[in-house]
Coordinates of N, CA and C in Angstrom, one line a residue:
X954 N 12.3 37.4 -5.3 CA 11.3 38.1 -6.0 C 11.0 37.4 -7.3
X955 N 9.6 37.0 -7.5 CA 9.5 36.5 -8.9 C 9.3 37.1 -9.8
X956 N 9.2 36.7 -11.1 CA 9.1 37.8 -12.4 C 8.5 37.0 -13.4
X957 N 8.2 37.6 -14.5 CA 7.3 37.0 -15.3 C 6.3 36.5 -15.3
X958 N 4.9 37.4 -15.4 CA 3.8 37.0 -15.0 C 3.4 36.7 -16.7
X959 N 2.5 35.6 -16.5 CA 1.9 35.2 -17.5 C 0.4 34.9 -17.6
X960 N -0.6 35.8 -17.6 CA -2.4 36.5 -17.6 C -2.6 36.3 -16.2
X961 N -1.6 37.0 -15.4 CA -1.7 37.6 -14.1 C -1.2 36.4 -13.1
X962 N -0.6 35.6 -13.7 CA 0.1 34.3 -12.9 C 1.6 34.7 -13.0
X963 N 2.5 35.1 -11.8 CA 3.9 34.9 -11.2 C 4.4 33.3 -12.2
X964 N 5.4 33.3 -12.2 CA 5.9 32.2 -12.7 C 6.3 31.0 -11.5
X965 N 6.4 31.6 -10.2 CA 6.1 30.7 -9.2 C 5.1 30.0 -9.3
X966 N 4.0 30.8 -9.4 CA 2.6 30.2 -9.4 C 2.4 30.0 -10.4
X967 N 2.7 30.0 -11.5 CA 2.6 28.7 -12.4 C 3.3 27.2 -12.7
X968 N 3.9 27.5 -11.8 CA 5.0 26.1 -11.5 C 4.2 25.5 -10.5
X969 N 3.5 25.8 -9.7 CA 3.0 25.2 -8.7 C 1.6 24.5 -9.5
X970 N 1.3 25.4 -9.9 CA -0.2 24.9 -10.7 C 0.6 23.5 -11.3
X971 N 1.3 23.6 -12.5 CA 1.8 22.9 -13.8 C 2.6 21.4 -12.5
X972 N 2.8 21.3 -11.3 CA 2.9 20.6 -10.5 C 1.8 20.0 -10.1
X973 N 0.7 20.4 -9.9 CA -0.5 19.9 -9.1 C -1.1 19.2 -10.6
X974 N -0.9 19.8 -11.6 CA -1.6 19.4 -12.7 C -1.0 17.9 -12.8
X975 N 0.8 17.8 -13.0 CA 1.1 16.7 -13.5 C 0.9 15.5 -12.2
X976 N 0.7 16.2 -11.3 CA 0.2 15.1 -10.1 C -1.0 14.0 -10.4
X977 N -1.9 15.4 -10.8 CA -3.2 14.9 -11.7 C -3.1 13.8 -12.6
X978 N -1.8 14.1 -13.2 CA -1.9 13.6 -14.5 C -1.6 12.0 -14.5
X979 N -0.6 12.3 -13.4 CA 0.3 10.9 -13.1 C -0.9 9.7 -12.4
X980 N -1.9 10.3 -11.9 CA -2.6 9.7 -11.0 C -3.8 8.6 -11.9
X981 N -4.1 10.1 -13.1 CA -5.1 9.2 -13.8 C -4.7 8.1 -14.4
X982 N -3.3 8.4 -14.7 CA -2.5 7.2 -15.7 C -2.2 5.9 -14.8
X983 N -2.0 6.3 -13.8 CA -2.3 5.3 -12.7 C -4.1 4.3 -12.6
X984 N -4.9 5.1 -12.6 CA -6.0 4.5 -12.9 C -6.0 4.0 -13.7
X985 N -5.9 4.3 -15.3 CA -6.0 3.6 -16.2 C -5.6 2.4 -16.2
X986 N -4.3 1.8 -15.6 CA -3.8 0.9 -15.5 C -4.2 -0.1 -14.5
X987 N -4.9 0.3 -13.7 CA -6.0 -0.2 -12.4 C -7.2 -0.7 -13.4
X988 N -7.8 0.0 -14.3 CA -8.7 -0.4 -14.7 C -8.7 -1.4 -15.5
X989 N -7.5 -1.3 -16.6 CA -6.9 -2.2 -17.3 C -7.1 -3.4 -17.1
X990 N -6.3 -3.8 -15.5 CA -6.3 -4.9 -15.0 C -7.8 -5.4 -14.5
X991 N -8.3 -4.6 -14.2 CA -10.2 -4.7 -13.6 C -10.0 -4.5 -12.1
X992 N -9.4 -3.8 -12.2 CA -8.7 -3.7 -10.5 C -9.9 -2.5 -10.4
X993 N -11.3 -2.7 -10.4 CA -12.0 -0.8 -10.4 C -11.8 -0.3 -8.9
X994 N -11.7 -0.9 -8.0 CA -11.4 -0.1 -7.0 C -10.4 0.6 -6.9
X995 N -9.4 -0.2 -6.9 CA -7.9 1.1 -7.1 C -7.8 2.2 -7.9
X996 N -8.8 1.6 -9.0 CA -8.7 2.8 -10.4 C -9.9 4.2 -9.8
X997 N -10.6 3.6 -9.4 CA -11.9 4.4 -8.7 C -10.7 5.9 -7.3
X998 N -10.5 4.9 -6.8 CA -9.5 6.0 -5.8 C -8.9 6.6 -6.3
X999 N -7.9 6.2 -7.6 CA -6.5 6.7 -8.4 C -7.6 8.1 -9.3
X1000 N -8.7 7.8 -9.8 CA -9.3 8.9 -10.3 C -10.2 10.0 -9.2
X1001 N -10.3 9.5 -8.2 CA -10.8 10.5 -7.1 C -9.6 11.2 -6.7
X1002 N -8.4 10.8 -6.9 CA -7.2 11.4 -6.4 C -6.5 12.8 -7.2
X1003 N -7.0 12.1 -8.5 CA -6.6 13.0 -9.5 C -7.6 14.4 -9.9
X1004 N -8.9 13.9 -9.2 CA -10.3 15.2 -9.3 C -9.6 16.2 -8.2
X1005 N -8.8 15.3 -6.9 CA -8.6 16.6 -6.0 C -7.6 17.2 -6.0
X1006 N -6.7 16.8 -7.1 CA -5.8 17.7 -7.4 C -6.2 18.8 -8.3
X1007 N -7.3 18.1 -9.6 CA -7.9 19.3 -10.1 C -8.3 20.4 -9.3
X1008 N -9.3 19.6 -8.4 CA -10.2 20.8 -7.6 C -9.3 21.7 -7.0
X1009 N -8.3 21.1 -6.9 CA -7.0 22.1 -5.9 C -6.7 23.6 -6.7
X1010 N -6.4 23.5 -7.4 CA -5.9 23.8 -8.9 C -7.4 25.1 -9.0
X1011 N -8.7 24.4 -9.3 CA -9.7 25.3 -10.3 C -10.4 26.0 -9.0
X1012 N -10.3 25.4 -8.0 CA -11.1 25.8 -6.6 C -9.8 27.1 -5.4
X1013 N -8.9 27.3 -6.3 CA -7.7 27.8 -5.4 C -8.2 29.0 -5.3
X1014 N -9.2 30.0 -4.8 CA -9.2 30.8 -4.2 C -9.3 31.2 -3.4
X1015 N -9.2 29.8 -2.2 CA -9.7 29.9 -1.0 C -8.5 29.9 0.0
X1016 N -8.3 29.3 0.9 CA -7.0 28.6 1.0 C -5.5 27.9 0.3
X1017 N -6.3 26.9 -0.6 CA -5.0 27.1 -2.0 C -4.8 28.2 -2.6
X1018 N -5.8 28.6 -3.0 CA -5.1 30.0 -3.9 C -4.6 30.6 -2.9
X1019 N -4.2 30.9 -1.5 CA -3.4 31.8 -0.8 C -2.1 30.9 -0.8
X1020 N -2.1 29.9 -0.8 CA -0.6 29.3 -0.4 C -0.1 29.3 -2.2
X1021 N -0.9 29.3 -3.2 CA -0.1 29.5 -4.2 C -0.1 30.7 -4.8
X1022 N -0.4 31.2 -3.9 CA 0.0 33.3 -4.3 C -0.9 33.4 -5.4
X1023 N -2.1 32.4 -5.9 CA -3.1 33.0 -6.8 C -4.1 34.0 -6.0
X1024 N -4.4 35.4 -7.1 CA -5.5 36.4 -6.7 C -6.7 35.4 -7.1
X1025 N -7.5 36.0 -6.7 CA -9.0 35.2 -6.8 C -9.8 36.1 -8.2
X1026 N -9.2 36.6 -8.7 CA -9.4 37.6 -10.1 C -8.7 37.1 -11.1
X1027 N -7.8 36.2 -10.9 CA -6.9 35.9 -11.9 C -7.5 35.0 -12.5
X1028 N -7.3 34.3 -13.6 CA -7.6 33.5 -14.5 C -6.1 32.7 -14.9
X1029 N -6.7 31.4 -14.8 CA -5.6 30.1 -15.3 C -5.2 30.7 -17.1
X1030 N -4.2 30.5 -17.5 CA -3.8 30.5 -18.9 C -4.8 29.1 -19.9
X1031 N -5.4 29.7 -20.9 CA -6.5 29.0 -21.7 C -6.1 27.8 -22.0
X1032 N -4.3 27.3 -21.9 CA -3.7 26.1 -22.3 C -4.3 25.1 -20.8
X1033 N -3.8 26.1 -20.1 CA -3.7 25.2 -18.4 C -5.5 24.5 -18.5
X1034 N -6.2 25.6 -18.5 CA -7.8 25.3 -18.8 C -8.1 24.4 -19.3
X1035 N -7.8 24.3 -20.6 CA -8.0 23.5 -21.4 C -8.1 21.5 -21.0
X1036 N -6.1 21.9 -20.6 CA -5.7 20.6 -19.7 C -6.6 19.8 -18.8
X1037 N -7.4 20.8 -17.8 CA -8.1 20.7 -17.0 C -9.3 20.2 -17.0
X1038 N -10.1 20.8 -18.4 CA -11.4 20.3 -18.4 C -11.0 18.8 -19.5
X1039 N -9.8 18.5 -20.2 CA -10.4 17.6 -20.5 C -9.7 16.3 -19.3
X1040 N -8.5 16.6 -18.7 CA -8.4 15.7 -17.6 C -9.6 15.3 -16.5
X1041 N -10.2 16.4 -16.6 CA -11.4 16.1 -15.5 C -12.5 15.6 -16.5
X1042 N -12.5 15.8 -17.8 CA -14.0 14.9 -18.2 C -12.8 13.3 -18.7
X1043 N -11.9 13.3 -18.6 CA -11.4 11.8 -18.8 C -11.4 11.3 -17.5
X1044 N -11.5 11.8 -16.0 CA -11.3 10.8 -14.7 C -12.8 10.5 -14.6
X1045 N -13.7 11.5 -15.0 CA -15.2 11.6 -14.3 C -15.9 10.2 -15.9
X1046 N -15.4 10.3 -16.9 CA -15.9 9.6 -17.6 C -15.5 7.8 -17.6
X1047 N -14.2 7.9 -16.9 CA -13.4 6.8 -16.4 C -14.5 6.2 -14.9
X1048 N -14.4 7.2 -14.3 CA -15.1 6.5 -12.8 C -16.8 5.8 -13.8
X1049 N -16.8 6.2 -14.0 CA -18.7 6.0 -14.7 C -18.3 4.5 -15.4
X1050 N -17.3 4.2 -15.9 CA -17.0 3.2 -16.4 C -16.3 2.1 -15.8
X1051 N -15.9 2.4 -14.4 CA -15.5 1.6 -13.6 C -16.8 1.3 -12.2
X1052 N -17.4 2.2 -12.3 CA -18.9 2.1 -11.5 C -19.9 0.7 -12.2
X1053 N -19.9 0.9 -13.7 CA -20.7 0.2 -14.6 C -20.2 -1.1 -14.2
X1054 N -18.7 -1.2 -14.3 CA -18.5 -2.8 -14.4 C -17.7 -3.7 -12.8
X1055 N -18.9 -2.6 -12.2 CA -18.7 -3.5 -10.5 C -20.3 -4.1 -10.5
X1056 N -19.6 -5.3 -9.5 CA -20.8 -6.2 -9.3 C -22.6 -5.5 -8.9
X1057 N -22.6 -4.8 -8.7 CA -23.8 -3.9 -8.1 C -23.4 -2.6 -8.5
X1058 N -23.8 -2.2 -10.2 CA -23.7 -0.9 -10.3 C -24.6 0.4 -9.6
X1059 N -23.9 1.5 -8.9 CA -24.8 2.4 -8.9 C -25.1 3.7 -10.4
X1060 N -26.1 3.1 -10.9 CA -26.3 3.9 -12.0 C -26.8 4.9 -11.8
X1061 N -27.0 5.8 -10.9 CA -27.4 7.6 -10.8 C -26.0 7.9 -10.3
X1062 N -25.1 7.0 -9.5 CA -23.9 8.1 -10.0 C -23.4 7.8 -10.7
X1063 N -23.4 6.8 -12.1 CA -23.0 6.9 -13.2 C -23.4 8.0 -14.1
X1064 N -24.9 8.3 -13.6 CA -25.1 9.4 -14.3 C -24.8 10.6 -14.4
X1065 N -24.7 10.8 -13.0 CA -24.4 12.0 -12.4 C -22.9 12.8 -13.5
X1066 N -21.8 11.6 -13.2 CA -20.9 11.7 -13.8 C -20.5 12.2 -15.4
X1067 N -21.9 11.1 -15.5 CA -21.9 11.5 -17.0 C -22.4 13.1 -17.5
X1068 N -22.9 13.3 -16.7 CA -23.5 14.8 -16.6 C -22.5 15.5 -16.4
X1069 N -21.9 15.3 -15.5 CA -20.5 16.3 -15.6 C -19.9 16.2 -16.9
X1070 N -19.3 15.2 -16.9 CA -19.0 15.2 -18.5 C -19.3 15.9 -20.1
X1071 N -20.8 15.3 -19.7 CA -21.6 16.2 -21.2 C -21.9 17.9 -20.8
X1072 N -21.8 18.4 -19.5 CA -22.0 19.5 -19.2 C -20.4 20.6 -19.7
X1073 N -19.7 19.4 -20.1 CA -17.9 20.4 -20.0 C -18.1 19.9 -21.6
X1074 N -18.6 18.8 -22.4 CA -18.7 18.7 -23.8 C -19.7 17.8 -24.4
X1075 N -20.9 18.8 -24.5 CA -22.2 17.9 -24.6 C -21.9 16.9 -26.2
X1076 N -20.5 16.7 -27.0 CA -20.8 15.5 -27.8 C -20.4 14.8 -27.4
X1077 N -19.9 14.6 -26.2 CA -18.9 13.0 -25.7 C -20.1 12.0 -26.0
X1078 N -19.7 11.1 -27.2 CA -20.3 9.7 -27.3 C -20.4 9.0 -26.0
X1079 N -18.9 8.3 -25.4 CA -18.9 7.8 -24.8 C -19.9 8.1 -23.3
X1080 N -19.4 9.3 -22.5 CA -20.7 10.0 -21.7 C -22.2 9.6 -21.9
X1081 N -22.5 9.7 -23.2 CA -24.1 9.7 -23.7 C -24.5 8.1 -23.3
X1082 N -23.5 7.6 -23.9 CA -23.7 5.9 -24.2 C -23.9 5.6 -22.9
X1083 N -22.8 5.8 -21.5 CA -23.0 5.5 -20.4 C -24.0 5.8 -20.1
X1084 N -24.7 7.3 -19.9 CA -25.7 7.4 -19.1 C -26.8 6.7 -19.9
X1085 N -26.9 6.7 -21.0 CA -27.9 5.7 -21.9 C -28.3 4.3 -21.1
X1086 N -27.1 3.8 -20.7 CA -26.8 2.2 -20.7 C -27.3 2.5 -18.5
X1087 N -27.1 3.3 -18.4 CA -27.6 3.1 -16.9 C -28.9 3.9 -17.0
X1088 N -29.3 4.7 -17.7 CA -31.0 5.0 -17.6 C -31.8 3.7 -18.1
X1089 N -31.5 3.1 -18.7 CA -32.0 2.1 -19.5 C -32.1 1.0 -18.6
X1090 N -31.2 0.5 -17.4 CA -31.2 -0.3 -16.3 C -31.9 -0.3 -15.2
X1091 N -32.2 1.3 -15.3 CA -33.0 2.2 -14.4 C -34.4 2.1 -14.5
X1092 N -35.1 1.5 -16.3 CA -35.8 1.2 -16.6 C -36.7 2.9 -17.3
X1093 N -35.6 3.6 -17.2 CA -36.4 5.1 -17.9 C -36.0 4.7 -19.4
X1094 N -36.5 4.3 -19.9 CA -36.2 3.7 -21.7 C -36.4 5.1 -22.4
X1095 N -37.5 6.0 -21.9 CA -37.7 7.4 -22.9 C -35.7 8.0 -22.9
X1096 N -35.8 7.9 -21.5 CA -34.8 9.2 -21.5 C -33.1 8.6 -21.6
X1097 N -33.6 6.8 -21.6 CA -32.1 5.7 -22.7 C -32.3 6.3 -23.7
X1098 N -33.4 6.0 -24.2 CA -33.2 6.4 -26.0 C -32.6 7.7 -26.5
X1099 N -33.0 8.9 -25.8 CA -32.6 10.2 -25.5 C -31.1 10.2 -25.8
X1100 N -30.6 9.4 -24.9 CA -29.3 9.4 -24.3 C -28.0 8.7 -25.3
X1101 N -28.8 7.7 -25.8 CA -28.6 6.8 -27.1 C -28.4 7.4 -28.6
X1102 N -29.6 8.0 -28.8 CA -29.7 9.1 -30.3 C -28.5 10.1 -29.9
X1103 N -28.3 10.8 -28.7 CA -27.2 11.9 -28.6 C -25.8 11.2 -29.3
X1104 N -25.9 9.5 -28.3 CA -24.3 9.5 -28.9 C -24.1 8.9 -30.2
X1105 N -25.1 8.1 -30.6 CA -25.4 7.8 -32.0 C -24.7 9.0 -32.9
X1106 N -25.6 10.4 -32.9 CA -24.9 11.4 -33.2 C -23.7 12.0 -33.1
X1107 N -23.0 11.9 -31.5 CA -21.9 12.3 -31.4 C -20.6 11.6 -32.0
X1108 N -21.2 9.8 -31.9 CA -20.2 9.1 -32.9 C -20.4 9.4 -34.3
X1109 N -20.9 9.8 -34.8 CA -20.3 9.9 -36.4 C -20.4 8.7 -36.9
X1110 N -20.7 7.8 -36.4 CA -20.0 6.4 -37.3 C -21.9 5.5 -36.7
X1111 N -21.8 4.5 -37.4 CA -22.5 3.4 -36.9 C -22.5 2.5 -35.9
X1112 N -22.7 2.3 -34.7 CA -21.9 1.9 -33.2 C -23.3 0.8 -33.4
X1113 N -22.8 -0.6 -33.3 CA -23.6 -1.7 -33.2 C -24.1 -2.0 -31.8
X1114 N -23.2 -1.2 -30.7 CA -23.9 -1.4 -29.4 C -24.8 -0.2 -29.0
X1115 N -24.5 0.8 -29.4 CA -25.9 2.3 -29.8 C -27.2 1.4 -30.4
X1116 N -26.5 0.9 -31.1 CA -28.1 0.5 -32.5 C -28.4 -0.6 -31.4
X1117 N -28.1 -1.2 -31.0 CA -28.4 -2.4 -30.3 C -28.9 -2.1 -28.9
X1118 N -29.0 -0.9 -28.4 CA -29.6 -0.5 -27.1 C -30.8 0.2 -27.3
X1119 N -30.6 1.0 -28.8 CA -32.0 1.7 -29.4 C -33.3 0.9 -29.3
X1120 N -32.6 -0.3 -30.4 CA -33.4 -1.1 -30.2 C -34.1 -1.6 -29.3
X1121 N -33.1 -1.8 -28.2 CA -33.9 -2.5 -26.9 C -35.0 -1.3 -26.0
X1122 N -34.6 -0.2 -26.5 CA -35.6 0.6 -25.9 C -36.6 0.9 -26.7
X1123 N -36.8 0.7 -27.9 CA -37.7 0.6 -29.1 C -38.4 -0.7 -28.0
X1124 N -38.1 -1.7 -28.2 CA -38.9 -3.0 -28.1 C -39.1 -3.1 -26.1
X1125 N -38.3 -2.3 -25.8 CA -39.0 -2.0 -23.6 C -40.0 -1.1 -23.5
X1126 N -40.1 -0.1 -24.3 CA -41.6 1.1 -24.6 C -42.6 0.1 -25.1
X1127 N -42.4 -0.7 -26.3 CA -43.6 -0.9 -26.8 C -44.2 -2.3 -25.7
X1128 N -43.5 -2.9 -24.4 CA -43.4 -3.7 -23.8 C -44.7 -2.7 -22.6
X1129 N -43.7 -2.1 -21.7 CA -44.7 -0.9 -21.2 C -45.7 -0.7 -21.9
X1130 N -45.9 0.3 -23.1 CA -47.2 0.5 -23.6 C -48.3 -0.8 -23.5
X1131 N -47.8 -1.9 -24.3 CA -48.8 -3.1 -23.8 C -49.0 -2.9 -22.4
X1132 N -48.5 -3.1 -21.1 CA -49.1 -3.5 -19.9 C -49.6 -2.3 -19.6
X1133 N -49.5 -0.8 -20.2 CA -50.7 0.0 -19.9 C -51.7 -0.3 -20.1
X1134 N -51.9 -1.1 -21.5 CA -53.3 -0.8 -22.5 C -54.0 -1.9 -21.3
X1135 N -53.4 -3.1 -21.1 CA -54.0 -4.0 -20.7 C -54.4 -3.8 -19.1
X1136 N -53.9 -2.6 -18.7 CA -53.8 -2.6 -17.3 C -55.1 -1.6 -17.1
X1137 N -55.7 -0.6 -18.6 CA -56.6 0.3 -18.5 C -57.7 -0.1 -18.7
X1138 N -57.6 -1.4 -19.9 CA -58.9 -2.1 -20.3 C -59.3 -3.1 -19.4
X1139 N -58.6 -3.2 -18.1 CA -58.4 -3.9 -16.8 C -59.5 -3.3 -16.0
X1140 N -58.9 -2.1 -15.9 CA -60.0 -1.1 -15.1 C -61.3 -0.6 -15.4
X1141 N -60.8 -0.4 -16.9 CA -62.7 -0.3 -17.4 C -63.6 -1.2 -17.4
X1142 N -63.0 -2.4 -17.5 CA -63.6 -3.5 -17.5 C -65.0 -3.4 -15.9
X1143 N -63.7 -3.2 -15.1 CA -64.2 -3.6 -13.7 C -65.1 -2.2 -13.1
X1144 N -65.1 -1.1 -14.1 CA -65.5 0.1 -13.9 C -67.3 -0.5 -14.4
X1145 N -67.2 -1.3 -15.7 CA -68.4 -1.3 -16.4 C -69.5 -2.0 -15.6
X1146 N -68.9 -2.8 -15.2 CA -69.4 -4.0 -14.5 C -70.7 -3.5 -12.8

């Protein structure tokens, strides 16, 4: 019989959880070290490994939550939470950076990612700067810059690669705007005529 519940968690089932967590935990740190090396695929798996232990954990009300004796009314303790959202915005902000520096990035699920990210802490610099750095490749310069000014802001500091992407979307708009103008006065041309 267990005892000691702590905000409606058995102390079984917080052992279980505080197990799937440090699985998580072990896994990311495993990624990092994958990444380290530039190894992104192993790191890429090592951080997909570690989301499904989260998801195990935050999604247990279905099947997991019966095998870990969680009610589906209960709530995780605000420490456990806590652990959770920022482990999960460090693997999701990790894969986005291991996406970026493969041979053929996919930059919408870099972004995607990054949206997870800024959606759990809309100042993550880093998040902003990624999805900046993949809108911008994307060729959406309005919504780089967007993405750019956020983390400009959220760094606090002067980032020479921020100011150096601004720029380049400063100087890719006013690139566009020319081949509008010339592409209108193209048409009216051939409209007058």
């Amino acid at each position: 019989m267990e005892s000691l519940a702590v905000d409606g968690f058995s102390r079984g089932s917080l052992e279980k959880v505080e197990h799937l967590l440090q699985e998580a935990k072990k896994y990311k740190e495993e990624g990092n070290a994958w990444y380290l090396s530039k190894d992104y695929r192993k790191a890429i798996r090592c951080y997909h490994q570690s989301l499904l232990y989260i998801k195990s954990i935050t999604q247990g009300q279905d099947t997991v939550g019966t095998l870990l004796g969680v009610n589906q009314k209960e709530s995780l303790p605000a420490d456990i939470q806590q652990t959770i959202s920022k482990l999960s915005r460090d693997c999701h902000n990790n894969l986005a950076a291991c996406i970026m520096n493969k041979d053929d990035p996919d930059y919408t699920k870099v972004i995607s990612y990054c949206d997870l990210v800024i959606d759990d802490q809309p100042t993550n610099a880093k998040a902003h700067f990624r999805k900046g750095v993949s809108l911008y490749n994307l060729k959406d310069y309005d919504m780089a810059l967007t993405s750019f000014l956020k983390a400009k802001d959220s760094a606090g500091a002067s980032d020479s690669q921020i100011n150096k992407y601004i720029n380049m979307c400063h100087q890719a708009n006013k690139v566009e705007t020319q081949k509008m103008k010339a592409t209108y006065q193209n048409m009216f041309k051939q409209m007058a005529v």
